[in-house]
PDB file of C-alpha atoms and ligand atoms in Angstrom:
ATOM      1  CA  MET A 229       0.000   0.000   0.000  1.00 64.00           C
ATOM      2  CA  SER A 230       1.386   3.429  -0.885  1.00 79.00           C
ATOM      3  CA  GLU A 231       2.142   5.786   1.985  1.00 88.00           C
ATOM      4  CA  ARG A 232      -0.566   8.270   2.945  1.00 97.00           C
ATOM      5  CA  VAL A 233       0.515  11.811   2.185  1.00 98.00           C
ATOM      6  CA  TRP A 234      -0.692  15.290   3.173  1.00 98.00           C
ATOM      7  CA  ARG A 235       0.057  17.724   0.370  1.00 98.00           C
ATOM      8  CA  CYS A 236       0.961  21.207   1.594  1.00 98.00           C
ATOM      9  CA  GLY A 237       2.092  23.473  -1.236  1.00 98.00           C
ATOM     10  CA  ALA A 238       5.427  22.137  -2.487  1.00 98.00           C
ATOM     11  CA  TRP A 239       5.679  19.792   0.509  1.00 98.00           C
ATOM     12  CA  ARG A 240       4.516  16.173   0.549  1.00 98.00           C
ATOM     13  CA  LEU A 241       4.258  15.121   4.172  1.00 98.00           C
ATOM     14  CA  GLY A 242       4.342  11.350   4.598  1.00 98.00           C
ATOM     15  CA  LEU A 243       2.068  10.068   7.360  1.00 98.00           C
ATOM     16  CA  ALA A 244       3.753   6.724   8.048  1.00 96.00           C
ATOM     17  CA  ARG A 245       4.638   8.128  11.481  1.00 97.00           C
ATOM     18  CA  PRO A 246       2.836  10.838  13.479  1.00 98.00           C
ATOM     19  CA  LEU A 247       4.008  14.336  12.567  1.00 98.00           C
ATOM     20  CA  VAL A 248       4.689  17.011  15.164  1.00 99.00           C
ATOM     21  CA  MET A 249       3.403  20.534  14.588  1.00 99.00           C
ATOM     22  CA  GLY A 250       5.196  23.002  16.866  1.00 98.00           C
ATOM     23  CA  VAL A 251       3.116  25.920  18.162  1.00 98.00           C
ATOM     24  CA  LEU A 252       4.513  29.423  17.755  1.00 97.00           C
ATOM     25  CA  ASN A 253       2.147  31.955  19.319  1.00 95.00           C
ATOM     26  CA  VAL A 254       3.209  35.476  18.410  1.00 95.00           C
ATOM     27  CA  THR A 255       0.721  36.942  20.860  1.00 91.00           C
ATOM     28  CA  PRO A 256       0.905  38.797  24.148  1.00 87.00           C
ATOM     29  CA  ASP A 257      -1.907  36.721  25.677  1.00 84.00           C
ATOM     30  CA  SER A 258      -2.021  33.083  24.539  1.00 82.00           C
ATOM     31  CA  PHE A 259      -3.040  30.865  27.419  1.00 81.00           C
ATOM     32  CA  SER A 260       0.228  29.019  27.893  1.00 80.00           C
ATOM     33  CA  ASP A 261       3.003  30.957  26.181  1.00 81.00           C
ATOM     34  CA  GLY A 262       1.537  34.441  25.678  1.00 80.00           C
ATOM     35  CA  GLY A 263       4.171  37.166  25.567  1.00 83.00           C
ATOM     36  CA  LEU A 264       7.152  34.832  25.279  1.00 84.00           C
ATOM     37  CA  HIS A 265       7.677  35.151  21.527  1.00 85.00           C
ATOM     38  CA  VAL A 266       6.161  38.491  20.545  1.00 84.00           C
ATOM     39  CA  GLU A 267       9.411  40.039  19.315  1.00 89.00           C
ATOM     40  CA  PRO A 268      10.492  38.580  15.956  1.00 91.00           C
ATOM     41  CA  PRO A 269      14.002  37.512  17.087  1.00 94.00           C
ATOM     42  CA  ALA A 270      12.532  35.554  20.013  1.00 95.00           C
ATOM     43  CA  ALA A 271       9.867  34.040  17.757  1.00 97.00           C
ATOM     44  CA  LEU A 272      12.394  32.948  15.151  1.00 97.00           C
ATOM     45  CA  GLU A 273      14.697  31.519  17.779  1.00 97.00           C
ATOM     46  CA  HIS A 274      11.859  29.507  19.301  1.00 98.00           C
ATOM     47  CA  ALA A 275      10.801  28.196  15.879  1.00 98.00           C
ATOM     48  CA  ARG A 276      14.364  27.113  15.085  1.00 98.00           C
ATOM     49  CA  ALA A 277      14.641  25.392  18.454  1.00 98.00           C
ATOM     50  CA  MET A 278      11.414  23.471  17.775  1.00 98.00           C
ATOM     51  CA  LEU A 279      12.733  22.439  14.347  1.00 98.00           C
ATOM     52  CA  ALA A 280      16.006  21.299  15.890  1.00 98.00           C
ATOM     53  CA  ALA A 281      13.973  19.268  18.396  1.00 98.00           C
ATOM     54  CA  GLY A 282      12.188  17.483  15.561  1.00 98.00           C
ATOM     55  CA  ALA A 283       9.119  19.548  14.630  1.00 98.00           C
ATOM     56  CA  ASP A 284       7.793  18.679  11.170  1.00 98.00           C
ATOM     57  CA  VAL A 285       5.632  21.804  10.774  1.00 98.00           C
ATOM     58  CA  ILE A 286       5.585  25.193  12.547  1.00 98.00           C
ATOM     59  CA  ASP A 287       2.143  26.687  13.237  1.00 98.00           C
ATOM     60  CA  VAL A 288       2.295  30.468  13.584  1.00 98.00           C
ATOM     61  CA  GLY A 289      -0.618  32.253  15.269  1.00 97.00           C
ATOM     62  CA  GLY A 290      -1.190  35.963  15.949  1.00 96.00           C
ATOM     63  CA  GLU A 291      -4.536  35.830  17.729  1.00 95.00           C
ATOM     64  CA  SER A 292      -5.233  34.124  21.022  1.00 93.00           C
ATOM     65  CA  THR A 293      -8.514  32.229  20.856  1.00 90.00           C
ATOM     66  CA  ARG A 294      -8.728  31.442  24.537  1.00 84.00           C
ATOM     67  CA  PRO A 295     -12.085  32.514  25.988  1.00 79.00           C
ATOM     68  CA  GLY A 296     -11.680  36.022  27.373  1.00 77.00           C
ATOM     69  CA  ALA A 297      -8.700  36.972  25.193  1.00 82.00           C
ATOM     70  CA  ALA A 298      -8.661  40.610  24.098  1.00 81.00           C
ATOM     71  CA  PRO A 299      -9.925  41.043  20.514  1.00 84.00           C
ATOM     72  CA  VAL A 300      -7.244  41.910  17.980  1.00 92.00           C
ATOM     73  CA  SER A 301      -7.736  43.672  14.631  1.00 95.00           C
ATOM     74  CA  GLU A 302      -6.841  41.813  11.449  1.00 96.00           C
ATOM     75  CA  ALA A 303      -4.186  44.456  10.744  1.00 97.00           C
ATOM     76  CA  GLU A 304      -2.596  43.844  14.134  1.00 96.00           C
ATOM     77  CA  GLU A 305      -2.826  40.066  13.749  1.00 97.00           C
ATOM     78  CA  LEU A 306      -1.170  40.284  10.334  1.00 97.00           C
ATOM     79  CA  ALA A 307       1.546  42.632  11.570  1.00 96.00           C
ATOM     80  CA  ARG A 308       2.413  40.060  14.248  1.00 96.00           C
ATOM     81  CA  VAL A 309       2.733  37.076  11.937  1.00 97.00           C
ATOM     82  CA  ARG A 310       3.615  38.119   8.378  1.00 97.00           C
ATOM     83  CA  THR A 311       7.374  38.682   8.777  1.00 97.00           C
ATOM     84  CA  ILE A 312       7.793  35.587  10.907  1.00 98.00           C
ATOM     85  CA  VAL A 313       5.955  33.405   8.387  1.00 98.00           C
ATOM     86  CA  GLY A 314       7.989  34.902   5.525  1.00 98.00           C
ATOM     87  CA  GLU A 315      11.348  34.439   7.234  1.00 98.00           C
ATOM     88  CA  LEU A 316      10.656  30.879   8.327  1.00 98.00           C
ATOM     89  CA  ALA A 317       9.284  29.945   4.899  1.00 98.00           C
ATOM     90  CA  ASP A 318      12.388  31.403   3.247  1.00 98.00           C
ATOM     91  CA  GLU A 319      14.599  29.314   5.509  1.00 98.00           C
ATOM     92  CA  GLY A 320      12.865  26.302   3.969  1.00 97.00           C
ATOM     93  CA  ALA A 321      13.452  23.864   6.842  1.00 98.00           C
ATOM     94  CA  ALA A 322       9.808  22.813   7.147  1.00 98.00           C
ATOM     95  CA  PRO A 323       6.345  23.828   5.996  1.00 98.00           C
ATOM     96  CA  ILE A 324       4.979  26.864   7.799  1.00 98.00           C
ATOM     97  CA  SER A 325       1.345  26.925   8.863  1.00 98.00           C
ATOM     98  CA  ILE A 326      -0.699  30.053   9.518  1.00 98.00           C
ATOM     99  CA  ASP A 327      -3.217  29.635  12.327  1.00 98.00           C
ATOM    100  CA  THR A 328      -5.959  32.144  11.555  1.00 98.00           C
ATOM    101  CA  ARG A 329      -9.706  32.422  10.996  1.00 96.00           C
ATOM    102  CA  HIS A 330      -9.325  35.622   8.958  1.00 97.00           C
ATOM    103  CA  ALA A 331      -9.091  35.398   5.184  1.00 98.00           C
ATOM    104  CA  VAL A 332      -7.079  38.617   4.867  1.00 98.00           C
ATOM    105  CA  VAL A 333      -4.436  37.244   7.215  1.00 98.00           C
ATOM    106  CA  ALA A 334      -4.432  33.816   5.562  1.00 98.00           C
ATOM    107  CA  ARG A 335      -4.035  35.261   2.062  1.00 98.00           C
ATOM    108  CA  ALA A 336      -1.160  37.568   3.019  1.00 98.00           C
ATOM    109  CA  CYS A 337       0.630  34.729   4.799  1.00 98.00           C
ATOM    110  CA  VAL A 338       0.180  32.393   1.841  1.00 98.00           C
ATOM    111  CA  ASP A 339       1.743  35.139  -0.294  1.00 98.00           C
ATOM    112  CA  ALA A 340       4.575  35.333   2.241  1.00 98.00           C
ATOM    113  CA  GLY A 341       5.247  31.606   1.847  1.00 98.00           C
ATOM    114  CA  ALA A 342       2.954  29.697   4.214  1.00 98.00           C
ATOM    115  CA  SER A 343       2.252  26.107   3.112  1.00 98.00           C
ATOM    116  CA  VAL A 344      -0.673  25.362   5.448  1.00 99.00           C
ATOM    117  CA  VAL A 345      -3.804  27.334   6.369  1.00 99.00           C
ATOM    118  CA  ASN A 346      -5.052  26.219   9.783  1.00 98.00           C
ATOM    119  CA  ASP A 347      -8.568  27.620  10.233  1.00 98.00           C
ATOM    120  CA  ILE A 348     -10.096  27.076  13.666  1.00 97.00           C
ATOM    121  CA  SER A 349     -13.505  27.986  12.257  1.00 97.00           C
ATOM    122  CA  GLY A 350     -13.304  25.184   9.711  1.00 98.00           C
ATOM    123  CA  PHE A 351     -13.553  27.121   6.426  1.00 98.00           C
ATOM    124  CA  ARG A 352     -17.089  28.355   7.095  1.00 98.00           C
ATOM    125  CA  ASP A 353     -16.242  31.815   5.727  1.00 98.00           C
ATOM    126  CA  PRO A 354     -16.658  31.933   1.916  1.00 98.00           C
ATOM    127  CA  ASP A 355     -13.602  34.216   1.749  1.00 98.00           C
ATOM    128  CA  MET A 356     -11.576  31.460   3.418  1.00 98.00           C
ATOM    129  CA  ILE A 357     -12.807  29.021   0.753  1.00 98.00           C
ATOM    130  CA  ASP A 358     -11.570  31.521  -1.854  1.00 98.00           C
ATOM    131  CA  VAL A 359      -8.147  31.562  -0.203  1.00 98.00           C
ATOM    132  CA  ALA A 360      -8.148  27.760  -0.222  1.00 98.00           C
ATOM    133  CA  THR A 361      -9.026  27.485  -3.907  1.00 98.00           C
ATOM    134  CA  SER A 362      -6.521  30.123  -4.979  1.00 98.00           C
ATOM    135  CA  CYS A 363      -3.505  28.381  -3.435  1.00 98.00           C
ATOM    136  CA  GLU A 364      -2.041  24.883  -3.100  1.00 98.00           C
ATOM    137  CA  CYS A 365      -1.632  24.934   0.679  1.00 98.00           C
ATOM    138  CA  GLY A 366      -2.560  22.161   3.058  1.00 99.00           C
ATOM    139  CA  LEU A 367      -5.788  23.026   4.896  1.00 99.00           C
ATOM    140  CA  VAL A 368      -6.789  22.194   8.457  1.00 99.00           C
ATOM    141  CA  VAL A 369     -10.562  21.990   8.945  1.00 98.00           C
ATOM    142  CA  MET A 370     -11.085  22.322  12.693  1.00 98.00           C
ATOM    143  CA  HIS A 371     -14.376  22.042  14.567  1.00 98.00           C
ATOM    144  CA  MET A 372     -15.395  24.837  16.910  1.00 97.00           C
ATOM    145  CA  LEU A 373     -18.856  25.077  18.483  1.00 95.00           C
ATOM    146  CA  GLY A 374     -20.485  28.309  17.270  1.00 87.00           C
ATOM    147  CA  ASP A 375     -18.386  30.941  15.593  1.00 85.00           C
ATOM    148  CA  ASP A 376     -16.962  32.953  18.453  1.00 86.00           C
ATOM    149  CA  PRO A 377     -14.094  31.745  20.657  1.00 87.00           C
ATOM    150  CA  ALA A 378     -15.084  34.361  23.246  1.00 86.00           C
ATOM    151  CA  THR A 379     -18.366  32.570  23.991  1.00 87.00           C
ATOM    152  CA  MET A 380     -17.746  28.985  22.860  1.00 87.00           C
ATOM    153  CA  GLN A 381     -17.218  27.670  26.402  1.00 87.00           C
ATOM    154  CA  GLU A 382     -20.567  28.994  27.691  1.00 87.00           C
ATOM    155  CA  ASP A 383     -22.489  25.780  28.386  1.00 87.00           C
ATOM    156  CA  PRO A 384     -21.517  23.745  25.281  1.00 91.00           C
ATOM    157  CA  ARG A 385     -24.056  21.027  24.453  1.00 92.00           C
ATOM    158  CA  TYR A 386     -24.221  18.181  21.946  1.00 96.00           C
ATOM    159  CA  GLY A 387     -26.434  15.177  21.365  1.00 96.00           C
ATOM    160  CA  ASP A 388     -23.503  12.961  20.352  1.00 98.00           C
ATOM    161  CA  VAL A 389     -20.362  15.074  20.355  1.00 98.00           C
ATOM    162  CA  VAL A 390     -18.314  12.707  18.196  1.00 98.00           C
ATOM    163  CA  ALA A 391     -21.029  12.255  15.582  1.00 98.00           C
ATOM    164  CA  GLU A 392     -21.611  16.020  15.359  1.00 98.00           C
ATOM    165  CA  VAL A 393     -17.937  16.979  15.185  1.00 98.00           C
ATOM    166  CA  ARG A 394     -17.260  14.231  12.645  1.00 98.00           C
ATOM    167  CA  ALA A 395     -20.214  15.300  10.487  1.00 98.00           C
ATOM    168  CA  PHE A 396     -19.097  18.941  10.548  1.00 98.00           C
ATOM    169  CA  CYS A 397     -15.531  18.085   9.500  1.00 98.00           C
ATOM    170  CA  GLY A 398     -16.775  15.764   6.759  1.00 98.00           C
ATOM    171  CA  ARG A 399     -19.206  18.402   5.464  1.00 98.00           C
ATOM    172  CA  GLN A 400     -16.623  21.187   5.380  1.00 98.00           C
ATOM    173  CA  ALA A 401     -14.054  18.928   3.700  1.00 98.00           C
ATOM    174  CA  GLU A 402     -16.672  18.068   1.035  1.00 98.00           C
ATOM    175  CA  ALA A 403     -17.482  21.763   0.532  1.00 98.00           C
ATOM    176  CA  LEU A 404     -13.806  22.497  -0.069  1.00 98.00           C
ATOM    177  CA  GLN A 405     -13.619  19.738  -2.652  1.00 98.00           C
ATOM    178  CA  GLU A 406     -16.781  20.937  -4.360  1.00 98.00           C
ATOM    179  CA  ALA A 407     -15.098  24.354  -4.616  1.00 98.00           C
ATOM    180  CA  GLY A 408     -12.137  22.714  -6.364  1.00 98.00           C
ATOM    181  CA  VAL A 409      -9.663  21.782  -3.621  1.00 98.00           C
ATOM    182  CA  SER A 410      -8.043  18.379  -4.071  1.00 98.00           C
ATOM    183  CA  ARG A 411      -8.676  15.873  -1.314  1.00 98.00           C
ATOM    184  CA  ASP A 412      -5.006  15.229  -0.502  1.00 98.00           C
ATOM    185  CA  ARG A 413      -4.624  18.798   0.808  1.00 98.00           C
ATOM    186  CA  ILE A 414      -7.287  18.479   3.516  1.00 98.00           C
ATOM    187  CA  ALA A 415      -6.742  17.527   7.160  1.00 99.00           C
ATOM    188  CA  VAL A 416      -9.438  17.483   9.858  1.00 98.00           C
ATOM    189  CA  ASP A 417      -9.270  18.300  13.563  1.00 98.00           C
ATOM    190  CA  PRO A 418     -11.893  17.758  16.311  1.00 98.00           C
ATOM    191  CA  GLY A 419     -10.884  21.050  17.967  1.00 98.00           C
ATOM    192  CA  ILE A 420     -10.181  19.865  21.491  1.00 98.00           C
ATOM    193  CA  GLY A 421     -11.282  22.596  23.918  1.00 97.00           C
ATOM    194  CA  PHE A 422     -13.176  24.669  21.347  1.00 97.00           C
ATOM    195  CA  GLY A 423     -16.699  24.676  22.779  1.00 96.00           C
ATOM    196  CA  LYS A 424     -16.299  21.399  24.676  1.00 97.00           C
ATOM    197  CA  THR A 425     -16.561  20.338  28.292  1.00 97.00           C
ATOM    198  CA  LEU A 426     -14.017  18.029  29.898  1.00 98.00           C
ATOM    199  CA  GLU A 427     -16.298  15.085  29.161  1.00 98.00           C
ATOM    200  CA  HIS A 428     -16.726  16.143  25.508  1.00 98.00           C
ATOM    201  CA  ASN A 429     -12.942  16.326  25.084  1.00 98.00           C
ATOM    202  CA  LEU A 430     -12.438  12.915  26.674  1.00 98.00           C
ATOM    203  CA  GLU A 431     -15.176  11.391  24.528  1.00 98.00           C
ATOM    204  CA  LEU A 432     -13.583  12.811  21.364  1.00 98.00           C
ATOM    205  CA  LEU A 433     -10.213  11.340  22.313  1.00 98.00           C
ATOM    206  CA  ARG A 434     -11.702   8.009  23.379  1.00 98.00           C
ATOM    207  CA  ARG A 435     -13.492   7.709  20.022  1.00 98.00           C
ATOM    208  CA  LEU A 436     -10.701   9.157  17.861  1.00 98.00           C
ATOM    209  CA  PRO A 437     -10.825   6.194  15.444  1.00 98.00           C
ATOM    210  CA  GLU A 438     -14.273   7.444  14.383  1.00 98.00           C
ATOM    211  CA  MET A 439     -12.697  10.782  13.414  1.00 98.00           C
ATOM    212  CA  ALA A 440      -9.845   8.975  11.664  1.00 98.00           C
ATOM    213  CA  SER A 441     -12.361   6.927   9.704  1.00 98.00           C
ATOM    214  CA  LEU A 442     -13.272  10.051   7.712  1.00 98.00           C
ATOM    215  CA  GLY A 443     -10.103   9.188   5.814  1.00 98.00           C
ATOM    216  CA  TYR A 444      -8.377  12.582   5.982  1.00 98.00           C
ATOM    217  CA  PRO A 445      -5.135  13.207   7.846  1.00 98.00           C
ATOM    218  CA  LEU A 446      -6.206  13.751  11.463  1.00 99.00           C
ATOM    219  CA  LEU A 447      -4.723  16.608  13.483  1.00 99.00           C
ATOM    220  CA  VAL A 448      -5.158  16.746  17.255  1.00 99.00           C
ATOM    221  CA  GLY A 449      -4.202  19.575  19.603  1.00 98.00           C
ATOM    222  CA  VAL A 450      -4.277  18.732  23.301  1.00 98.00           C
ATOM    223  CA  SER A 451      -1.140  20.544  24.376  1.00 98.00           C
ATOM    224  CA  ARG A 452      -1.300  22.195  27.813  1.00 98.00           C
ATOM    225  CA  LYS A 453      -5.051  22.682  27.424  1.00 98.00           C
ATOM    226  CA  ARG A 454      -7.485  23.396  30.205  1.00 97.00           C
ATOM    227  CA  PHE A 455      -8.994  19.894  30.179  1.00 98.00           C
ATOM    228  CA  ILE A 456      -5.584  18.551  31.180  1.00 98.00           C
ATOM    229  CA  GLY A 457      -5.504  21.088  33.995  1.00 98.00           C
ATOM    230  CA  GLN A 458      -8.970  19.926  35.052  1.00 98.00           C
ATOM    231  CA  ILE A 459      -7.896  16.284  35.150  1.00 98.00           C
ATOM    232  CA  LEU A 460      -4.705  17.057  37.070  1.00 98.00           C
ATOM    233  CA  ASP A 461      -6.008  19.981  39.128  1.00 98.00           C
ATOM    234  CA  GLU A 462      -3.173  22.075  37.714  1.00 98.00           C
ATOM    235  CA  ASP A 463      -3.836  25.750  36.956  1.00 97.00           C
ATOM    236  CA  ASP A 464      -0.414  26.527  35.497  1.00 97.00           C
ATOM    237  CA  PRO A 465      -0.278  25.490  31.809  1.00 97.00           C
ATOM    238  CA  SER A 466       3.527  25.201  31.918  1.00 97.00           C
ATOM    239  CA  ARG A 467       3.124  22.418  34.511  1.00 98.00           C
ATOM    240  CA  ARG A 468       0.888  20.311  32.243  1.00 98.00           C
ATOM    241  CA  ILE A 469       3.675  18.984  29.994  1.00 98.00           C
ATOM    242  CA  SER A 470       3.711  15.336  31.086  1.00 98.00           C
ATOM    243  CA  GLY A 471      -0.078  15.203  30.956  1.00 98.00           C
ATOM    244  CA  SER A 472       0.018  16.739  27.498  1.00 98.00           C
ATOM    245  CA  VAL A 473       2.587  14.264  26.234  1.00 98.00           C
ATOM    246  CA  GLY A 474       0.496  11.411  27.633  1.00 98.00           C
ATOM    247  CA  ALA A 475      -2.589  12.673  25.807  1.00 98.00           C
ATOM    248  CA  ALA A 476      -0.627  13.246  22.577  1.00 98.00           C
ATOM    249  CA  VAL A 477       0.764   9.715  22.663  1.00 98.00           C
ATOM    250  CA  TYR A 478      -2.725   8.326  23.304  1.00 98.00           C
ATOM    251  CA  ALA A 479      -3.989  10.288  20.297  1.00 98.00           C
ATOM    252  CA  ALA A 480      -1.152   9.086  18.071  1.00 98.00           C
ATOM    253  CA  VAL A 481      -1.757   5.466  19.025  1.00 98.00           C
ATOM    254  CA  HIS A 482      -5.461   5.853  18.280  1.00 98.00           C
ATOM    255  CA  GLY A 483      -5.272   7.440  14.854  1.00 98.00           C
ATOM    256  CA  ALA A 484      -3.928  11.000  15.031  1.00 98.00           C
ATOM    257  CA  ASP A 485      -1.519  11.792  12.186  1.00 98.00           C
ATOM    258  CA  ILE A 486      -0.422  15.271  13.258  1.00 99.00           C
ATOM    259  CA  LEU A 487       0.041  16.434  16.848  1.00 99.00           C
ATOM    260  CA  ARG A 488      -0.061  20.167  17.554  1.00 98.00           C
ATOM    261  CA  VAL A 489       2.194  20.727  20.565  1.00 98.00           C
ATOM    262  CA  HIS A 490       4.075  23.372  22.530  1.00 98.00           C
ATOM    263  CA  ASP A 491       6.663  20.928  23.898  1.00 98.00           C
ATOM    264  CA  VAL A 492       8.265  19.460  20.826  1.00 98.00           C
ATOM    265  CA  ALA A 493      11.303  17.743  22.356  1.00 98.00           C
ATOM    266  CA  ASP A 494       9.238  15.950  25.018  1.00 98.00           C
ATOM    267  CA  THR A 495       6.657  14.815  22.481  1.00 98.00           C
ATOM    268  CA  VAL A 496       9.246  13.625  19.947  1.00 98.00           C
ATOM    269  CA  GLN A 497      11.000  11.639  22.670  1.00 98.00           C
ATOM    270  CA  ALA A 498       7.783   9.907  23.724  1.00 98.00           C
ATOM    271  CA  LEU A 499       6.779   9.157  20.130  1.00 98.00           C
ATOM    272  CA  GLY A 500      10.228   7.704  19.449  1.00 98.00           C
ATOM    273  CA  VAL A 501       9.773   5.168  22.228  1.00 98.00           C
ATOM    274  CA  VAL A 502       6.260   4.309  21.104  1.00 97.00           C
ATOM    275  CA  ALA A 503       7.529   3.809  17.533  1.00 96.00           C
ATOM    276  CA  ALA A 504      10.316   1.497  18.695  1.00 97.00           C
ATOM    277  CA  ILE A 505       7.841  -0.627  20.657  1.00 96.00           C
ATOM    278  CA  GLY A 506       5.586  -0.756  17.623  1.00 89.00           C
ATOM    279  CA  ARG A 507       8.352  -2.028  15.357  1.00 85.00           C
TER     280      ARG A 507
HETATM  281  N1  LIG B 755      -5.683  24.918  19.449  1.00 87.26           N
HETATM  282  C1  LIG B 755      -5.359  26.228  19.654  1.00 87.26           C
HETATM  283  C2  LIG B 755      -5.097  27.060  18.571  1.00 87.26           C
HETATM  284  N2  LIG B 755      -5.143  26.597  17.302  1.00 87.26           N
HETATM  285  N3  LIG B 755      -5.497  24.823  15.783  1.00 87.26           N
HETATM  286  C3  LIG B 755      -5.826  23.543  15.553  1.00 87.26           C
HETATM  287  N4  LIG B 755      -5.894  23.075  14.301  1.00 87.26           N
HETATM  288  N5  LIG B 755      -6.110  22.679  16.582  1.00 87.26           N
HETATM  289  C4  LIG B 755      -6.086  23.071  17.878  1.00 87.26           C
HETATM  290  O1  LIG B 755      -6.378  22.243  18.770  1.00 87.26           O
HETATM  291  C5  LIG B 755      -5.736  24.439  18.167  1.00 87.26           C
HETATM  292  C6  LIG B 755      -5.445  25.303  17.073  1.00 87.26           C
HETATM  293  C7  LIG B 755      -5.306  26.754  21.056  1.00 87.26           C
HETATM  294  O2  LIG B 755      -4.035  26.646  21.596  1.00 87.26           O
HETATM  295  P1  LIG B 755      -2.942  27.840  21.655  1.00 87.26           P
HETATM  296  O3  LIG B 755      -2.567  28.285  20.294  1.00 87.26           O
HETATM  297  O4  LIG B 755      -1.803  27.375  22.467  1.00 87.26           O
HETATM  298  O5  LIG B 755      -3.649  28.977  22.481  1.00 87.26           O
HETATM  299  P2  LIG B 755      -4.245  30.409  22.131  1.00 87.26           P
HETATM  300  O6  LIG B 755      -5.481  30.223  21.313  1.00 87.26           O
HETATM  301  O7  LIG B 755      -4.519  31.024  23.484  1.00 87.26           O
HETATM  302  O8  LIG B 755      -3.187  31.178  21.366  1.00 87.26           O
END
């Protein structure tokens, strides 16, 4: 059987082993690393360190989506990320992903060299579909309940969370293909923590093979998230690393192809051991 591949611009990412997507938040207020990498030199240094530690993709974000984060204008978001995306893309060490729900930001970053558009609102905005059809980037279709991160955690409810999240991702992936995007560019993501209670997040992870059965590369982001803090009774996101690695490994073993993480070295080490056992 030929290897499954995720096509991201000029990159062909083989999925024979789980890929690691390193998170680079160029924001003053992200929940776990806000303010650490706002200045471009610090951001670039952190990205290079993640690549040296084994990251396969770098995901650059300029807007915190944590509930309660201060709103940021598209111009400000773009100013934060454009140079970083351009510089990292020019270095050519790995595909660069832009984490945005704003078409203006996505388009400018694609022009600057981004190879992936990671849209936490799942390509619901027709302008985002236009960006997708006018480039060759990989696309991450993530599920978020509602359309506003500021209110998504206010009493989230589902009948069957897995069925609903799976149906949404499948529908949006179909819509992209109907608009002309080729299937091998599309990845899906259940959006852990985006309008989900602790129990919803656990159910999504427990039934990850149902998400994987959609047949698209499956991206999962659990890193340092609040549900891990809830399980461990740990308020400080920087003290959730072992819990995060445990959840990432669980996800990889149960069908995740791409793991979005803050702690690249720890995750790569754990995946290396799991791979050796599997061989
Ligand atoms: N999680 C966050 C942001 N973007 N993208 C995808 N595809 N999947 C995720 O699970 C995901 C994501 C939230 O984490 P973080 O970027 O660390 O926080 P913040 O939104 O506060 O910047």
